[in-house]
PDB file of C-alpha atoms in Angstrom:
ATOM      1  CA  UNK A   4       0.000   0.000   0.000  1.00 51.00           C
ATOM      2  CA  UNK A   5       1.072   3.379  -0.872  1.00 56.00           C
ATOM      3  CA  UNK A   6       2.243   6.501   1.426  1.00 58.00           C
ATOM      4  CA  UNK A   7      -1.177   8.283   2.094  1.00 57.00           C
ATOM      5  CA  UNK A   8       0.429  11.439   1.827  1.00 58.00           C
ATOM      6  CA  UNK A   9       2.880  11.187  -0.621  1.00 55.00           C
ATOM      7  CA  UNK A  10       2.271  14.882  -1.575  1.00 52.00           C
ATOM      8  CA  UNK A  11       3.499  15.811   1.622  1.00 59.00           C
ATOM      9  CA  UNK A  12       6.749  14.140   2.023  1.00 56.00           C
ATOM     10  CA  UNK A  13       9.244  16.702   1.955  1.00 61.00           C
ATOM     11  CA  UNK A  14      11.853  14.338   0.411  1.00 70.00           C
ATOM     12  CA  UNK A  15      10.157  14.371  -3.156  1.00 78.00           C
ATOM     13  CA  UNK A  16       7.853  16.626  -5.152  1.00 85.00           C
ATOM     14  CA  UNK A  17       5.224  15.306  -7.633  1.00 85.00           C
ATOM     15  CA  UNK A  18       6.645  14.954 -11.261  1.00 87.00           C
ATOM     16  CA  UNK A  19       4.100  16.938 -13.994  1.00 87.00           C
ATOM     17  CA  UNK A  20       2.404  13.743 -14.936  1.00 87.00           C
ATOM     18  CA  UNK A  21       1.223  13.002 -11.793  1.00 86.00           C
ATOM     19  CA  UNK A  22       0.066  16.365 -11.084  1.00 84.00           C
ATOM     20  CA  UNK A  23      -1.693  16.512 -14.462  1.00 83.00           C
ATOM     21  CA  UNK A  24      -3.426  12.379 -13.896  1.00 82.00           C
ATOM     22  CA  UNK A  25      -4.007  13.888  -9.800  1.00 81.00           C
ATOM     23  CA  UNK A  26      -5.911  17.007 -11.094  1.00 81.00           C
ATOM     24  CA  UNK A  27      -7.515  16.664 -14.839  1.00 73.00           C
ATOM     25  CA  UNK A  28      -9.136  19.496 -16.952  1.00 75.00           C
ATOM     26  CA  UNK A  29     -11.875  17.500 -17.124  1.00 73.00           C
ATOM     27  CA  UNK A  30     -13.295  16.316 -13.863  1.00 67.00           C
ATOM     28  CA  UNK A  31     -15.322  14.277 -15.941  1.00 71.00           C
ATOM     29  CA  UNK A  32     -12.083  12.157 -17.809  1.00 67.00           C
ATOM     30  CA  UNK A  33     -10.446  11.576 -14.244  1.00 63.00           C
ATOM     31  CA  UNK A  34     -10.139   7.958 -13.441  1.00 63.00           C
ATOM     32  CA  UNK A  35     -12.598   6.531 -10.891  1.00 66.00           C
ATOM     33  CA  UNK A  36     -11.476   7.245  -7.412  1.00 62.00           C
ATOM     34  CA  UNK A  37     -12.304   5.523  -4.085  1.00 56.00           C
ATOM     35  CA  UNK A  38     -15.850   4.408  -4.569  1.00 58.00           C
ATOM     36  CA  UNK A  39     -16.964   1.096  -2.650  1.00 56.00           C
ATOM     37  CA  UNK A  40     -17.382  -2.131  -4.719  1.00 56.00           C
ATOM     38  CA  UNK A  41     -20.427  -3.632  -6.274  1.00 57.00           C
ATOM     39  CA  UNK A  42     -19.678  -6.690  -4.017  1.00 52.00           C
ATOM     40  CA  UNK A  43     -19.191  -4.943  -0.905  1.00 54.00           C
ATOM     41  CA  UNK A  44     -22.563  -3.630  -1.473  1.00 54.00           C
ATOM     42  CA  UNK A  45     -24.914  -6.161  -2.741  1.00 57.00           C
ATOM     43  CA  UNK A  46     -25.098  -8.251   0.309  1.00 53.00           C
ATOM     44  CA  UNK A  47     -24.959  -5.195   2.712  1.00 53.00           C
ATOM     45  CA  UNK A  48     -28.228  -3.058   3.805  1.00 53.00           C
ATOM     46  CA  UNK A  49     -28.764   0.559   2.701  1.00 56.00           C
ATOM     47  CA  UNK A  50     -26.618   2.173   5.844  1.00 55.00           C
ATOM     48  CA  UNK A  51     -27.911   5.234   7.460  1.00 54.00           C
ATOM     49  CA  UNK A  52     -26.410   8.163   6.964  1.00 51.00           C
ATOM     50  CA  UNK A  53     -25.324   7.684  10.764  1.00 51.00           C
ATOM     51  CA  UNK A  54     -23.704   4.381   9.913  1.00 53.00           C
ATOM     52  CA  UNK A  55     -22.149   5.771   6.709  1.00 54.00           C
ATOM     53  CA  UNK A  56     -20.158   8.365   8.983  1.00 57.00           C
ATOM     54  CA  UNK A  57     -22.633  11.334   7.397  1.00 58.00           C
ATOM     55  CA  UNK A  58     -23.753  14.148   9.675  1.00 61.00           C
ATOM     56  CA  UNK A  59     -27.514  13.627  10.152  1.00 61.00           C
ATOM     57  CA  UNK A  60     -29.026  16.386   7.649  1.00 64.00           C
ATOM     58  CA  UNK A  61     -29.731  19.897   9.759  1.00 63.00           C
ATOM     59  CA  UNK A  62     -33.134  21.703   9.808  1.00 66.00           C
ATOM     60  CA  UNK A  63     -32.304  25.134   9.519  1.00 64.00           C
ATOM     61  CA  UNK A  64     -35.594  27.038  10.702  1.00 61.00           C
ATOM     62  CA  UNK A  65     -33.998  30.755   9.788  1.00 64.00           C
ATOM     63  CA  UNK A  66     -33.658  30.762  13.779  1.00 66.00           C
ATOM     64  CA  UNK A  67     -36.635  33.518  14.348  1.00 70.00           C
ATOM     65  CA  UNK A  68     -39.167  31.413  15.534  1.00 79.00           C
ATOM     66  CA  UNK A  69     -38.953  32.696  18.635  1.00 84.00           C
ATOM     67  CA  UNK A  70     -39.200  36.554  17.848  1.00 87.00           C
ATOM     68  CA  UNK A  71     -42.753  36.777  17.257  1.00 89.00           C
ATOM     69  CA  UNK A  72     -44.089  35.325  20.142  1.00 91.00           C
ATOM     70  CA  UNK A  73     -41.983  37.575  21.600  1.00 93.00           C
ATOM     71  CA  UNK A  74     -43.409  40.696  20.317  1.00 94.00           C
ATOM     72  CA  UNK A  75     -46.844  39.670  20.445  1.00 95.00           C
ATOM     73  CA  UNK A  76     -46.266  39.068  24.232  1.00 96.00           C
ATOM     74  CA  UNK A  77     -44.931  42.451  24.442  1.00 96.00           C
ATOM     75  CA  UNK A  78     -47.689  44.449  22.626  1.00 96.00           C
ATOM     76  CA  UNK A  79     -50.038  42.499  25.132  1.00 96.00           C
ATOM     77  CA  UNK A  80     -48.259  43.494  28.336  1.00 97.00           C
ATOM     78  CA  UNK A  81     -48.399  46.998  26.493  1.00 97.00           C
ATOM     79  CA  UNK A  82     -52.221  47.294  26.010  1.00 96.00           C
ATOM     80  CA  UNK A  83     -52.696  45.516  29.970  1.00 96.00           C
ATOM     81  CA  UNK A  84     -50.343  48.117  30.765  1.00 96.00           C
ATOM     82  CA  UNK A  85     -52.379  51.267  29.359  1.00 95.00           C
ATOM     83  CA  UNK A  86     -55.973  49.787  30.215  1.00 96.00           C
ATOM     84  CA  UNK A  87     -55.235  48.990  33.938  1.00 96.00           C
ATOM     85  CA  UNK A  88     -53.684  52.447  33.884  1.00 95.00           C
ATOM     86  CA  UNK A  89     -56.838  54.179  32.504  1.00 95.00           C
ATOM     87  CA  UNK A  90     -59.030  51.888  34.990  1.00 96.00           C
ATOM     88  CA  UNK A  91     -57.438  53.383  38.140  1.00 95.00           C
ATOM     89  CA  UNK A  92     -57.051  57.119  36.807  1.00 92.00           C
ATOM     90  CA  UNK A  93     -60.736  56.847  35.950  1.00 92.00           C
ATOM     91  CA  UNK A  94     -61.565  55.116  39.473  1.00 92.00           C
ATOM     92  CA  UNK A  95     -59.453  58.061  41.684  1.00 89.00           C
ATOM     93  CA  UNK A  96     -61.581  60.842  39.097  1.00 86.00           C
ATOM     94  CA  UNK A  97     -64.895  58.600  40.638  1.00 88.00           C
ATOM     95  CA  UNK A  98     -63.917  58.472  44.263  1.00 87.00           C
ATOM     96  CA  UNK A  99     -63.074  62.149  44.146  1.00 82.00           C
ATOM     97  CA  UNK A 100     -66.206  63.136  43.019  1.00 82.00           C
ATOM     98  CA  UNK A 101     -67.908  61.284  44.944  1.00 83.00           C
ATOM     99  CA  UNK A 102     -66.175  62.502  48.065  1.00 82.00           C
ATOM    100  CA  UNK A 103     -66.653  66.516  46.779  1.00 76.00           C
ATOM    101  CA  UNK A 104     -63.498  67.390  45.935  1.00 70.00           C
ATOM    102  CA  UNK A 105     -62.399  68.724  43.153  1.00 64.00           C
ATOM    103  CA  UNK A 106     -60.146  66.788  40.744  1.00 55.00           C
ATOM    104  CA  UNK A 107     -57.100  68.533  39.777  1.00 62.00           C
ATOM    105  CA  UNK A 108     -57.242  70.052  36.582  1.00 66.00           C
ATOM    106  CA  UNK A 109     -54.646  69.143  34.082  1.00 71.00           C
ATOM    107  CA  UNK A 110     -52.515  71.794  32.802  1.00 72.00           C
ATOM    108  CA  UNK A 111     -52.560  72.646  29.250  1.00 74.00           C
ATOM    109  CA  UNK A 112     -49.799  71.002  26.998  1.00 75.00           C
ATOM    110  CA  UNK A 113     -46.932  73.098  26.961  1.00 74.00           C
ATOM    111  CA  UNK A 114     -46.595  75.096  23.637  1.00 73.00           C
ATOM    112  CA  UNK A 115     -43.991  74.521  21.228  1.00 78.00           C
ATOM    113  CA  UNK A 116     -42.613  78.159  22.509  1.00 76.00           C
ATOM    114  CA  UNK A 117     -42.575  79.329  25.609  1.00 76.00           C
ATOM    115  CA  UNK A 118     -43.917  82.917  25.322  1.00 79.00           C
ATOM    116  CA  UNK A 119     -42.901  85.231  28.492  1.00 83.00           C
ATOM    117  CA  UNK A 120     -45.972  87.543  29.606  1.00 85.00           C
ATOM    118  CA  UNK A 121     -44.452  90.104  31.927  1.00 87.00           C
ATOM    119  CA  UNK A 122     -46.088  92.887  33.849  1.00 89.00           C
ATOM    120  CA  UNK A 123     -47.673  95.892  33.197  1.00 89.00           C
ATOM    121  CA  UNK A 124     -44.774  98.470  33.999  1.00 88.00           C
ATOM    122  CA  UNK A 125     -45.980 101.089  36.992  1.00 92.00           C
ATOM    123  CA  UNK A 126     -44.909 103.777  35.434  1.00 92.00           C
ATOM    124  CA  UNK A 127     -44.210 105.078  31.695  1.00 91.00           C
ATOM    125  CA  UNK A 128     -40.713 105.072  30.529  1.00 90.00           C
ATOM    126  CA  UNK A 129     -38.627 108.040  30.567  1.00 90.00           C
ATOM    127  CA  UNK A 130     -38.206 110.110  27.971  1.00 89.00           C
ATOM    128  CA  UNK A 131     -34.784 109.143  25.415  1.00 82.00           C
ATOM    129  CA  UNK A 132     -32.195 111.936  26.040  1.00 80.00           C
ATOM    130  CA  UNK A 133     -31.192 114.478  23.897  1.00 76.00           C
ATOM    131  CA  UNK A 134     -28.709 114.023  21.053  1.00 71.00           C
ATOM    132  CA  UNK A 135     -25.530 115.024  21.523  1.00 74.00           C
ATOM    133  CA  UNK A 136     -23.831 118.081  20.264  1.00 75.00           C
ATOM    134  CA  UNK A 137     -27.224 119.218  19.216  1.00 69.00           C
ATOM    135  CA  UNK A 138     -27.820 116.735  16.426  1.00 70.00           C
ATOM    136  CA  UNK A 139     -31.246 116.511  15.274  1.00 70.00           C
ATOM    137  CA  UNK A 140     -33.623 113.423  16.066  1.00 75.00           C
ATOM    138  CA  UNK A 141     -34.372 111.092  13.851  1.00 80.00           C
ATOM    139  CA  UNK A 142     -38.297 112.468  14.001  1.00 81.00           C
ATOM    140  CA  UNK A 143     -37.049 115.642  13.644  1.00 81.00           C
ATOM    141  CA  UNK A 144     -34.727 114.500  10.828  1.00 82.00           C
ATOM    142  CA  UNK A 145     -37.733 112.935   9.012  1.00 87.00           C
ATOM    143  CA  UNK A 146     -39.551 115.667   9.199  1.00 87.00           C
ATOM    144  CA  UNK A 147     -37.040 117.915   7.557  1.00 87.00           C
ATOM    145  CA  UNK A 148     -36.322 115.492   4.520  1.00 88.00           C
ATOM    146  CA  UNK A 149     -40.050 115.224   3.770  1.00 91.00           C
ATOM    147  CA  UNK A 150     -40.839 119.052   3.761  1.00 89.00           C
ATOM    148  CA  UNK A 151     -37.741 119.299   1.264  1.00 88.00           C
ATOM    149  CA  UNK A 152     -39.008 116.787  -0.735  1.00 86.00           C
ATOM    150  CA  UNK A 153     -42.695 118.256  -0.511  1.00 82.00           C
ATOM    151  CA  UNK A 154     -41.246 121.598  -1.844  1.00 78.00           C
ATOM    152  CA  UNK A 155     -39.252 120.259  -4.602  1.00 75.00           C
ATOM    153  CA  UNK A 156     -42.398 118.519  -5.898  1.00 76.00           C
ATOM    154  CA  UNK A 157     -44.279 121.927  -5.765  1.00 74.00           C
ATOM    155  CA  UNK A 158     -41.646 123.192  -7.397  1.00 76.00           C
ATOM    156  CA  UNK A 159     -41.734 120.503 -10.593  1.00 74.00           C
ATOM    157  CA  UNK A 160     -45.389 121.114 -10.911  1.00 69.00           C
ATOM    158  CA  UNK A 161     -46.619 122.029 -13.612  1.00 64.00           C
ATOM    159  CA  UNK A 162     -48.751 124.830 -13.865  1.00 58.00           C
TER     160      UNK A 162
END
């Protein structure tokens, strides 16, 4: 019998030939390899694939089997959740009722903005001061430019 691994024998290296007969470019034209014999297999019984030294064939569920029952348990617990909390809200609104107190009003949802409302002020504001070096307001500037402007369109009147 032959060296099983007479590829890996560091002492010689495969010649071409056997290379090429090892590893055809046909798989087709390669010589029969190790394949049992009719006789061995005539008077023997179709082995299992656990006798023939196969792993049993896998199921392969996709493994999520388990995920929906999950969620489904989860938007359950959810729903329980909100209706027992509505049940006792609604039962403490009853019982205060009943007893004459007043429930507590809810506050209104805060706004998107928060808008400030401040006090009236006590007293008007001051007066601005007046412009330095004796420079005209801005009123008083206004003024000015639009009674020039009134008298130059007099002017361009025609008559």
């Amino acid at each position: 019998m032959a060296s099983p691994a007479w590829a890996q024998d560091a002492t010689s290296t495969p010649s071409p030939k056997e290379l090429w007969n090892a590893y055809p470019l046909a798989p087709e034209d390669a010589p029969a390899t190790a394949t049992p014999s009719e006789a061995a297999t005539e008077g023997a019984a179709t082995p299992t694939p656990r006798q023939a030294g196969a792993a049993p064939p896998v199921k392969d569920d996709g493994g999520t089997g388990w995920v929906i029952p999950v969620i489904v348990a989860a938007l359950l617990a959810f729903g329980l959740g909100l209706s027992i909390g509505r049940r006792r809200r609604r039962e403490r609104l009853e019982a205060a009722e009943a007893a004459g107190d007043s429930p507590a009003v809810e506050p209104p949802a805060p706004k998107r903005f928060q808008w400030r409302d401040y006090p009236e002020p006590a007293r008007p504001a001051p007066p601005p001061p007046p412009p330095p070096n004796g420079a005209p307001t801005f009123k008083a500037a206004l003024r000015e430019q639009r009674a020039a402007a009134s008298k130059r369109a007099k002017q361009e009147e025609p008559h």
